[in-house]
Each structure stands twice: as structure tokens, then as C-alpha cells.
Short mmCIF file of C-alpha atoms in Angstrom, two decimals:
data_model
loop_
_atom_site.label_atom_id
_atom_site.label_comp_id
_atom_site.label_asym_id
_atom_site.label_seq_id
_atom_site.Cartn_x
_atom_site.Cartn_y
_atom_site.Cartn_z
CA MET M 1 -83.14 51.08 44.78
CA LYS M 2 -80.17 48.55 44.01
CA ALA M 3 -82.06 46.06 45.90
CA GLY M 4 -84.85 45.79 43.89
CA GLY M 5 -83.20 46.48 40.92
CA ALA M 6 -80.42 43.43 40.97
CA ILE M 7 -84.10 41.06 42.51
CA GLU M 8 -84.89 41.89 39.31
CA LEU M 9 -82.15 41.65 37.46
CA GLY M 10 -82.26 37.94 38.93
CA GLU M 11 -85.85 37.39 37.49
CA SER M 12 -85.30 38.65 33.96
CA LYS M 13 -81.88 36.11 34.09
CA SER M 14 -83.67 32.67 35.32
CA THR M 15 -87.07 33.19 33.03
CA SER M 16 -84.39 33.91 29.73
CA SER M 17 -82.28 30.86 30.76
CA THR M 18 -84.98 28.30 31.95
CA PRO M 19 -87.12 28.68 28.12
CA LYS M 20 -82.84 28.14 26.47
CA ILE M 21 -82.07 25.22 28.61
CA GLY M 22 -85.50 23.74 27.85
CA GLY M 23 -85.50 24.29 23.92
CA VAL M 24 -81.65 22.74 24.21
CA ASN M 25 -83.10 19.71 25.98
CA ARG M 26 -85.64 19.33 23.36
CA GLY M 27 -83.84 19.13 20.49
CA ALA M 28 -81.77 16.37 22.55
CA SER M 29 -85.46 14.61 23.13
CA ILE M 30 -86.28 14.78 19.51
CA LEU M 31 -82.62 13.17 18.45
CA ASP M 32 -82.73 10.83 20.75
CA PHE M 33 -86.87 9.68 19.69
CA ILE M 34 -84.80 9.92 15.73
CA LEU M 35 -81.49 7.64 16.99
CA ARG M 36 -84.55 4.74 18.69
CA ILE M 37 -85.90 4.65 15.91
CA ILE M 38 -82.50 3.85 13.76
CA ALA M 39 -81.47 1.32 16.58
CA PHE M 40 -85.19 -0.43 16.03
CA LEU M 41 -84.76 -0.12 12.44
CA GLY M 42 -81.40 -2.23 13.14
CA THR M 43 -82.19 -4.63 15.13
CA LEU M 44 -85.50 -5.86 13.18
CA VAL M 45 -83.20 -5.84 10.12
CA SER M 46 -80.50 -7.87 11.92
CA ALA M 47 -82.91 -9.99 14.19
CA ILE M 48 -84.89 -11.27 10.40
CA VAL M 49 -81.65 -11.68 8.08
CA MET M 50 -80.73 -13.39 10.95
CA GLY M 51 -83.33 -15.54 11.41
CA THR M 52 -84.17 -16.12 7.49
CA SER M 53 -81.00 -17.28 7.22
CA ARG M 54 -81.02 -20.92 6.05
CA GLU M 55 -78.84 -22.73 2.85
CA ARG M 56 -79.33 -26.00 1.67
CA LEU M 57 -77.09 -27.53 -0.41
CA PRO M 58 -77.24 -29.59 -4.47
CA PHE M 59 -76.53 -32.73 -2.80
CA PHE M 60 -76.99 -34.89 -0.23
CA THR M 61 -76.48 -38.77 0.33
CA GLN M 62 -79.78 -40.90 0.75
CA PHE M 63 -79.45 -40.81 4.74
CA LEU M 64 -77.85 -36.81 4.95
CA GLN M 65 -78.99 -33.76 3.36
CA PHE M 66 -76.17 -30.82 3.90
CA ARG M 67 -77.94 -28.16 5.39
CA ALA M 68 -77.45 -25.46 7.05
CA GLU M 69 -79.88 -22.83 9.27
CA TYR M 70 -79.32 -20.06 12.05
CA ASP M 71 -80.91 -22.00 15.36
CA ASP M 72 -78.14 -25.02 14.94
CA LEU M 73 -76.68 -22.79 16.39
CA PRO M 74 -77.70 -21.89 19.44
CA THR M 75 -75.46 -19.09 19.86
CA PHE M 76 -77.42 -17.41 16.52
CA THR M 77 -81.07 -18.00 18.41
CA PHE M 78 -79.74 -15.24 21.56
CA PHE M 79 -78.94 -13.35 18.44
CA VAL M 80 -82.53 -13.75 17.84
CA VAL M 81 -83.89 -13.48 20.99
CA ALA M 82 -81.58 -10.60 22.28
CA ASN M 83 -82.15 -8.79 18.79
CA SER M 84 -86.12 -9.50 19.17
CA VAL M 85 -86.46 -7.94 22.79
CA VAL M 86 -84.28 -4.47 22.34
CA CYS M 87 -86.20 -4.05 19.26
CA ALA M 88 -89.73 -4.28 21.36
CA TYR M 89 -87.99 -2.16 23.83
CA LEU M 90 -87.53 0.75 21.54
CA VAL M 91 -90.67 0.73 20.31
CA PHE M 92 -92.30 1.15 23.63
CA SER M 93 -89.43 3.53 24.73
CA LEU M 94 -90.24 6.31 21.78
CA ALA M 95 -93.31 6.32 24.72
CA LEU M 96 -91.35 8.13 26.80
CA SER M 97 -89.09 9.56 24.78
CA ILE M 98 -91.82 11.48 22.65
CA PHE M 99 -92.96 12.53 26.35
CA HIS M 100 -89.41 13.41 27.33
CA ILE M 101 -89.84 15.81 24.32
CA VAL M 102 -93.15 17.94 25.48
CA ARG M 103 -91.68 17.26 29.38
CA SER M 104 -88.31 18.33 28.95
CA ASN M 105 -87.37 18.88 32.52
CA ALA M 106 -88.31 15.31 33.51
CA LYS M 107 -86.26 14.11 35.44
CA ARG M 108 -87.05 10.05 37.27
CA SER M 109 -88.74 8.95 33.72
CA ARG M 110 -84.89 10.04 32.57
CA ILE M 111 -82.78 7.72 35.19
CA ILE M 112 -84.73 5.38 34.34
CA LEU M 113 -84.96 5.17 30.95
CA ILE M 114 -80.58 5.60 31.39
CA PHE M 115 -81.28 2.21 33.41
CA PHE M 116 -83.14 0.25 31.10
CA ASP M 117 -81.49 1.59 27.55
CA THR M 118 -78.19 0.27 30.23
CA ALA M 119 -79.20 -3.32 30.73
CA MET M 120 -80.74 -3.46 26.53
CA LEU M 121 -77.06 -2.34 25.94
CA ALA M 122 -75.65 -5.35 27.67
CA LEU M 123 -78.04 -7.25 26.70
CA LEU M 124 -77.27 -6.17 22.62
CA THR M 125 -73.46 -6.38 22.68
CA ALA M 126 -73.65 -9.96 24.36
CA GLY M 127 -75.80 -11.49 21.20
CA ALA M 128 -73.85 -8.93 18.50
CA SER M 129 -70.59 -9.91 20.76
CA ALA M 130 -71.01 -13.97 20.98
CA ALA M 131 -72.16 -14.16 17.51
CA ALA M 132 -69.14 -12.59 16.06
CA ALA M 133 -67.27 -14.59 17.71
CA ILE M 134 -69.61 -18.21 16.03
CA VAL M 135 -69.17 -16.07 12.54
CA TYR M 136 -65.14 -15.76 13.36
CA LEU M 137 -64.96 -19.26 13.80
CA ALA M 138 -67.47 -20.71 11.02
CA HIS M 139 -65.17 -18.40 7.97
CA ARG M 140 -61.57 -19.43 9.81
CA GLY M 141 -62.16 -21.93 11.95
CA ASN M 142 -59.47 -22.62 14.06
CA VAL M 143 -56.90 -24.90 13.50
CA LYS M 144 -55.61 -25.90 17.18
CA ALA M 145 -59.08 -26.49 18.35
CA ASN M 146 -60.21 -28.44 14.89
CA TRP M 147 -62.75 -26.92 13.92
CA PHE M 148 -63.82 -26.52 10.56
CA ALA M 149 -64.41 -22.99 8.38
CA ILE M 150 -67.60 -23.85 7.87
CA CYS M 151 -67.50 -21.53 5.08
CA GLN M 152 -66.39 -23.03 2.39
CA GLN M 153 -69.91 -25.21 2.16
CA PHE M 154 -71.83 -22.69 3.37
CA ASN M 155 -70.78 -19.86 1.16
CA SER M 156 -74.67 -17.53 1.07
CA PHE M 157 -75.16 -18.53 4.35
CA CYS M 158 -72.43 -16.79 5.70
CA GLU M 159 -73.13 -13.85 3.99
CA ARG M 160 -76.65 -13.23 5.39
CA ILE M 161 -75.13 -14.54 9.03
CA SER M 162 -72.14 -11.79 8.53
CA GLY M 163 -74.76 -9.13 7.09
CA SER M 164 -77.05 -9.19 10.01
CA LEU M 165 -74.40 -8.66 12.48
CA ILE M 166 -74.08 -4.90 10.58
CA GLY M 167 -77.68 -3.27 12.26
CA SER M 168 -76.90 -4.76 15.50
CA PHE M 169 -73.25 -2.54 16.02
CA VAL M 170 -75.00 -0.43 14.87
CA GLY M 171 -77.43 -0.61 17.51
CA VAL M 172 -74.84 -0.46 19.73
CA VAL M 173 -73.52 2.30 19.04
CA VAL M 174 -76.60 4.17 19.52
CA PHE M 175 -77.26 3.31 23.06
CA ILE M 176 -73.74 4.37 23.85
CA LEU M 177 -74.54 7.99 21.94
CA LEU M 178 -77.99 7.51 24.02
CA ILE M 179 -77.30 7.29 27.34
CA LEU M 180 -74.73 10.19 27.25
CA LEU M 181 -77.58 12.21 25.41
CA SER M 182 -79.59 11.66 28.95
CA ALA M 183 -77.08 12.41 30.85
CA ALA M 184 -76.13 15.26 29.86
CA ALA M 185 -80.06 16.38 28.81
CA LEU M 186 -79.92 15.34 32.92
CA SER M 187 -76.97 17.55 34.09
CA ARG M 188 -78.57 20.85 32.15
CA ARG M 189 -81.84 20.56 34.14
CA MET T 1 -93.09 41.90 56.65
CA LYS T 2 -94.73 38.96 55.62
CA ALA T 3 -92.78 39.26 52.66
CA GLY T 4 -89.70 39.00 54.57
CA GLY T 5 -90.85 35.88 56.73
CA ALA T 6 -91.34 34.04 53.34
CA ILE T 7 -88.42 35.08 52.23
CA GLU T 8 -86.38 34.09 55.09
CA LEU T 9 -88.26 30.69 54.91
CA GLY T 10 -86.97 30.60 51.24
CA GLU T 11 -83.70 30.46 52.71
CA SER T 12 -83.53 28.73 55.86
CA LYS T 13 -84.54 25.63 53.45
CA SER T 14 -81.66 26.30 50.75
CA THR T 15 -79.71 25.63 53.27
CA SER T 16 -80.84 23.30 54.86
CA SER T 17 -81.69 21.02 52.15
CA THR T 18 -78.65 21.74 50.08
CA PRO T 19 -76.36 19.67 52.51
CA LYS T 20 -78.25 17.46 52.71
CA ILE T 21 -78.27 16.50 48.95
CA GLY T 22 -74.87 17.36 49.12
CA GLY T 23 -74.24 13.87 51.81
CA VAL T 24 -76.24 11.18 50.16
CA ASN T 25 -75.06 12.71 46.87
CA ARG T 26 -70.91 12.29 48.61
CA GLY T 27 -72.29 8.39 49.78
CA ALA T 28 -72.92 7.83 46.04
CA SER T 29 -69.46 8.68 45.54
CA ILE T 30 -68.54 6.60 48.43
CA LEU T 31 -70.87 3.66 47.26
CA ASP T 32 -68.97 4.24 43.48
CA PHE T 33 -66.07 3.86 44.67
CA ILE T 34 -66.74 0.59 46.29
CA LEU T 35 -67.83 -0.74 43.62
CA ARG T 36 -64.95 0.63 41.20
CA ILE T 37 -62.04 -1.35 43.25
CA ILE T 38 -64.58 -5.32 43.25
CA ALA T 39 -64.83 -4.50 38.43
CA PHE T 40 -60.94 -3.93 38.57
CA LEU T 41 -60.47 -6.51 41.21
CA GLY T 42 -62.65 -8.29 38.98
CA THR T 43 -61.22 -7.96 35.76
CA LEU T 44 -57.41 -8.83 36.91
CA VAL T 45 -58.65 -12.07 38.20
CA SER T 46 -60.77 -12.57 34.63
CA ALA T 47 -57.23 -11.36 32.83
CA ILE T 48 -55.01 -13.32 34.66
CA VAL T 49 -56.76 -16.20 35.24
CA MET T 50 -57.30 -16.40 31.08
CA GLY T 51 -53.73 -15.37 30.32
CA THR T 52 -52.34 -17.98 32.26
CA SER T 53 -54.63 -20.82 30.54
CA ARG T 54 -53.01 -23.76 29.53
CA GLU T 55 -52.71 -27.38 29.59
CA ARG T 56 -50.42 -30.11 27.96
CA LEU T 57 -51.69 -33.51 27.87
CA PRO T 58 -50.15 -36.13 29.24
CA PHE T 59 -49.72 -38.05 25.95
CA PHE T 60 -47.92 -37.25 22.50
CA THR T 61 -46.82 -38.47 19.02
CA GLN T 62 -43.63 -38.69 17.10
CA PHE T 63 -44.68 -35.18 15.52
CA LEU T 64 -47.33 -33.51 17.71
CA GLN T 65 -48.05 -32.46 20.93
CA PHE T 66 -51.68 -32.08 22.24
CA ARG T 67 -51.95 -28.87 23.60
CA ALA T 68 -54.10 -25.90 24.16
CA GLU T 69 -53.16 -22.36 25.46
CA TYR T 70 -55.18 -19.03 25.66
CA ASP T 71 -54.10 -17.78 22.42
CA ASP T 72 -54.82 -20.59 20.30
CA LEU T 73 -58.33 -19.16 19.89
CA PRO T 74 -58.50 -14.94 19.02
CA THR T 75 -61.54 -14.62 20.90
CA PHE T 76 -59.48 -15.09 23.98
CA THR T 77 -57.02 -12.72 23.39
CA PHE T 78 -59.43 -10.53 22.77
CA PHE T 79 -60.44 -11.36 26.01
CA VAL T 80 -56.94 -11.10 28.26
CA VAL T 81 -56.90 -7.46 26.57
CA ALA T 82 -60.83 -5.87 26.74
CA ASN T 83 -60.05 -7.13 30.76
CA SER T 84 -56.95 -5.67 30.74
CA VAL T 85 -57.98 -2.09 29.14
CA VAL T 86 -61.02 -1.89 31.18
CA CYS T 87 -58.92 -2.76 34.58
CA ALA T 88 -56.01 -0.26 33.77
CA TYR T 89 -59.56 2.43 32.75
CA LEU T 90 -60.56 1.79 36.06
CA VAL T 91 -57.18 2.71 38.16
CA PHE T 92 -57.90 5.88 35.94
CA SER T 93 -61.46 6.37 37.38
CA LEU T 94 -60.61 5.62 40.82
CA ALA T 95 -58.73 9.18 40.51
CA LEU T 96 -62.11 11.15 39.03
CA SER T 97 -64.55 9.11 41.38
CA ILE T 98 -62.42 10.38 44.78
CA PHE T 99 -62.59 13.48 43.30
CA HIS T 100 -66.60 12.72 43.61
CA ILE T 101 -66.29 11.92 46.83
CA VAL T 102 -64.38 15.59 47.94
CA ARG T 103 -66.19 17.38 45.18
CA SER T 104 -69.51 16.04 44.66
CA ASN T 105 -71.97 18.49 43.27
CA ALA T 106 -69.17 17.86 39.59
CA LYS T 107 -71.04 17.96 37.17
CA ARG T 108 -68.99 17.57 33.46
CA SER T 109 -67.17 15.11 34.87
CA ARG T 110 -69.62 13.23 35.97
CA ILE T 111 -70.84 13.09 32.09
CA ILE T 112 -67.35 12.32 31.35
CA LEU T 113 -67.37 9.28 33.31
CA ILE T 114 -70.56 8.49 32.61
CA PHE T 115 -69.64 8.26 28.85
CA PHE T 116 -66.71 5.96 29.44
CA ASP T 117 -68.45 4.06 31.56
CA THR T 118 -70.70 2.81 28.98
CA ALA T 119 -68.55 2.92 26.03
CA MET T 120 -66.50 0.00 28.70
CA LEU T 121 -69.64 -1.58 29.51
CA ALA T 122 -69.47 -2.53 25.91
CA LEU T 123 -66.08 -3.74 25.42
CA LEU T 124 -66.19 -5.70 28.78
CA THR T 125 -69.60 -7.49 27.78
CA ALA T 126 -68.12 -8.18 23.69
CA GLY T 127 -65.54 -9.87 25.90
CA ALA T 128 -66.95 -11.39 28.00
CA SER T 129 -69.48 -12.52 25.76
CA ALA T 130 -67.89 -13.53 22.86
CA ALA T 131 -65.35 -15.25 25.08
CA ALA T 132 -68.29 -17.12 27.15
CA ALA T 133 -69.72 -18.29 23.07
CA ILE T 134 -66.93 -20.22 22.54
CA VAL T 135 -66.29 -22.05 26.01
CA TYR T 136 -69.54 -22.83 25.50
CA LEU T 137 -68.71 -24.22 22.11
CA ALA T 138 -65.73 -25.89 24.00
CA HIS T 139 -67.77 -27.70 26.20
CA ARG T 140 -70.75 -28.90 24.30
CA GLY T 141 -69.37 -28.67 20.19
CA ASN T 142 -71.97 -28.54 17.67
CA VAL T 143 -72.75 -31.96 15.91
CA LYS T 144 -74.19 -29.91 13.28
CA ALA T 145 -71.14 -28.10 12.23
CA ASN T 146 -68.81 -30.76 12.73
CA TRP T 147 -67.12 -29.09 15.68
CA PHE T 148 -65.81 -31.43 18.53
CA ALA T 149 -66.16 -30.29 22.45
CA ILE T 150 -62.49 -30.22 22.81
CA CYS T 151 -62.97 -30.06 26.81
CA GLN T 152 -63.16 -34.11 26.91
CA GLN T 153 -59.29 -33.78 26.12
CA PHE T 154 -58.36 -30.63 28.62
CA ASN T 155 -60.26 -30.60 31.01
CA SER T 156 -58.01 -28.54 33.12
CA PHE T 157 -57.86 -25.90 30.96
CA CYS T 158 -61.69 -25.82 30.17
CA GLU T 159 -61.99 -25.29 33.86
CA ARG T 160 -59.62 -22.05 33.97
CA ILE T 161 -61.72 -20.25 31.68
CA SER T 162 -64.98 -20.65 32.44
CA GLY T 163 -64.25 -20.20 36.06
CA SER T 164 -62.32 -16.44 34.06
CA LEU T 165 -65.99 -15.63 32.34
CA ILE T 166 -66.84 -15.08 35.87
CA GLY T 167 -65.32 -12.04 36.98
CA SER T 168 -65.87 -10.30 33.91
CA PHE T 169 -69.38 -10.15 34.10
CA VAL T 170 -69.46 -9.61 37.41
CA GLY T 171 -68.04 -6.26 36.47
CA VAL T 172 -70.37 -6.03 34.11
CA VAL T 173 -72.80 -6.09 36.20
CA VAL T 174 -70.89 -3.26 38.42
CA PHE T 175 -70.94 -1.03 35.27
CA ILE T 176 -74.33 -1.21 35.15
CA LEU T 177 -75.10 -0.04 38.51
CA LEU T 178 -72.28 2.79 38.19
CA ILE T 179 -74.09 4.32 35.35
CA LEU T 180 -77.06 4.43 37.57
CA LEU T 181 -74.99 6.03 40.06
CA SER T 182 -73.80 8.52 38.27
CA ALA T 183 -76.60 9.44 36.75
CA ALA T 184 -79.21 9.52 39.97
CA ALA T 185 -75.65 11.98 41.27
CA LEU T 186 -76.26 14.28 37.92
CA SER T 187 -80.09 14.88 38.68
CA ARG T 188 -80.17 15.43 42.46
CA ARG T 189 -77.18 18.16 42.17
#
């Protein structure tokens, strides 16, 4: 009688805790989905704002017109490419995120997601911080290296490229949270 | 009789699979430990090589001496700081890595490790790629922005700062592997 009671207790315990863990994981998966949409919008806006930034100065000589465009600097091209790649990845990852809302106990797909999230975090951080280094140089210049602050001439261009960094850095923070969420979900499985 | 057999089978199955999973996790923890040492050496060498890079040119005028040092450019200072912080973190994380070799079923400490690993991956990538953007500029210059390639004068300085990037990027790859290893260990628990 006693042994039978223990088995019943064990069974009822396991059936009551599994849906609870499943519920927590489902909540985490929904948060994961929302965060991915935020990161998607951030990287999309970053890529568009940087990719469309150009400025022509109102004065020009016979041979030379003063203009600035994002692809004058290879680092900004890399920034646009990195943001576009991450943006496209986020669209595909939404499918896996929906799959995790439905099947909150999935294991292998979560590990795959963590791996790609980590790689995309590295790519996005690389693009954002390389661009930030050049934007800083454009604003402040460097006396020792004899590099001039081009923002004194190209004012609106500089405002655009500085603004475009924000979406990317929001994306970086979101990716760190996403990896943490996935790890927590894996441990609760 | 039949039911008892099934229970026995279930029991023997569970006792044989737990040490196996523990063994795999222990192996993964040892690999984790080795990878951390590699990343530690990489970031340490990067910080030292960049931090000690300076060059004086053999010619100088009465008022001006031509010299280049890593802290002439704020990005390189950030690179040294980022590498030093990550290097120090890796030393502390070795303790947790040893703890995981001993107790391969630990859960909460692995999540903490994944979180900090991810943050350090972002910091290291930011430092390495910002420095890479400036090193590229030093080598190639930029005609449009009127920034000259300073590597034409400061040859040995440029070789050092370029070389110092290698250790950092090795560290970035190792961190991606570390996060993947931790996630896999969490899922096997």
C-alpha cells in the first residue's frame, strides 16, 4: 500500500511539473519571437539608413564635386552587408521560433539556433563596432595620423551614419538575451 | 512477473546511460578547459603586442619628432582594454570550468557561464573588429576622405598592430565553440 502510494505520488508529481515547465518554456519562446522581431527591425533600419546615406556639398570646382556616400568607405559597405545578412537570418529563424512555441521541449533545434545566433552575434558586433570606429574618426579625426574630421564638411551625412549604428547595437543586445533565453530553455527541458 | 521485469530493465537502462552522459559531459568540460587556455593565450598575446607597439622614425625636425604609438588612436586603446578584460575573465572562468569537470551535471553555473561567455564574445569582437577597421585604414588609406595610409612611413608599427589582431580573432572563434559546447552539455544533462 505504501509503495503503491509512493508511485502514485511520483506519477502525479511528474504530470503536474511537466506542463508547468512546458508553460514557462512556451512563454520564453514567445519572448524569443518578439525579441527576434525587434532585432529584425533594428538591423533592417540600420542597413537602410546607412545604405541610403549620401550628401553632395553645394559648391564644386570644374573637375571635382564634393560628395560623400556610404560606399566610399569599405567598412560601411561591410556594415550594410553584415546587417542585411543578419536581417535575412532573423526572418528564417522566426520559423524555428514558432516551432519552439508549439513544441516547447525541442532540443536539437535549440542547439542549432544557439550556434547560429552566436555566429550572427559575432558578425553583427563586428560590423557595428568597425563602423563605429570609422564614425568616431569621421567626427573627431586624428591629429597624430593626420586624418581630418570629415564631419565638419559633411554634416548631414555624418548624422545619418551615426544614427544608423543604433539599430545595430540594439540587435547586439537582443542577440545576447536570445542566447541566454535558449540556454535557460535547454536547461529546463 | 512481467511488470517486475520491465521495471528492472528500466532501472538498469537508466543506471547505464547516466554515467555515459556524465562521461561525455566530462570530456566536453575538459575540451572547454583547453579551449579557455587557448583563448587566454590569444588575448594575452594580442594585448601585449598591441600595448608595446611603438615606432620612432630616424628623421626629425627641430619641433617635431615622428613617432607612432598604439595610444595615438583611441580604438587601439579600446582594443588593449577589451583584450585585457577578456583575458582576466578567462582566468576566473577556468575555476568554473574545473568545477564542471568534477561535477558534470551542474546546471545553473553553466547558464551563468554561457551568459558571461556571450557578453565577452561581444566585447572581444567589438575590440578586434574596430581595431581591424583602423588597421585597414592605416594600410590602405582612403582617397575620398583624404586619409593617408600611414603604414607607408610606419612600417614596423603597422606590422605589429596587424599581427596583434590574430590572437583576438582566434579568441572570437574559441568563444563561439565554448558557447556551443556549454549548450550541448546543458541539453545532455
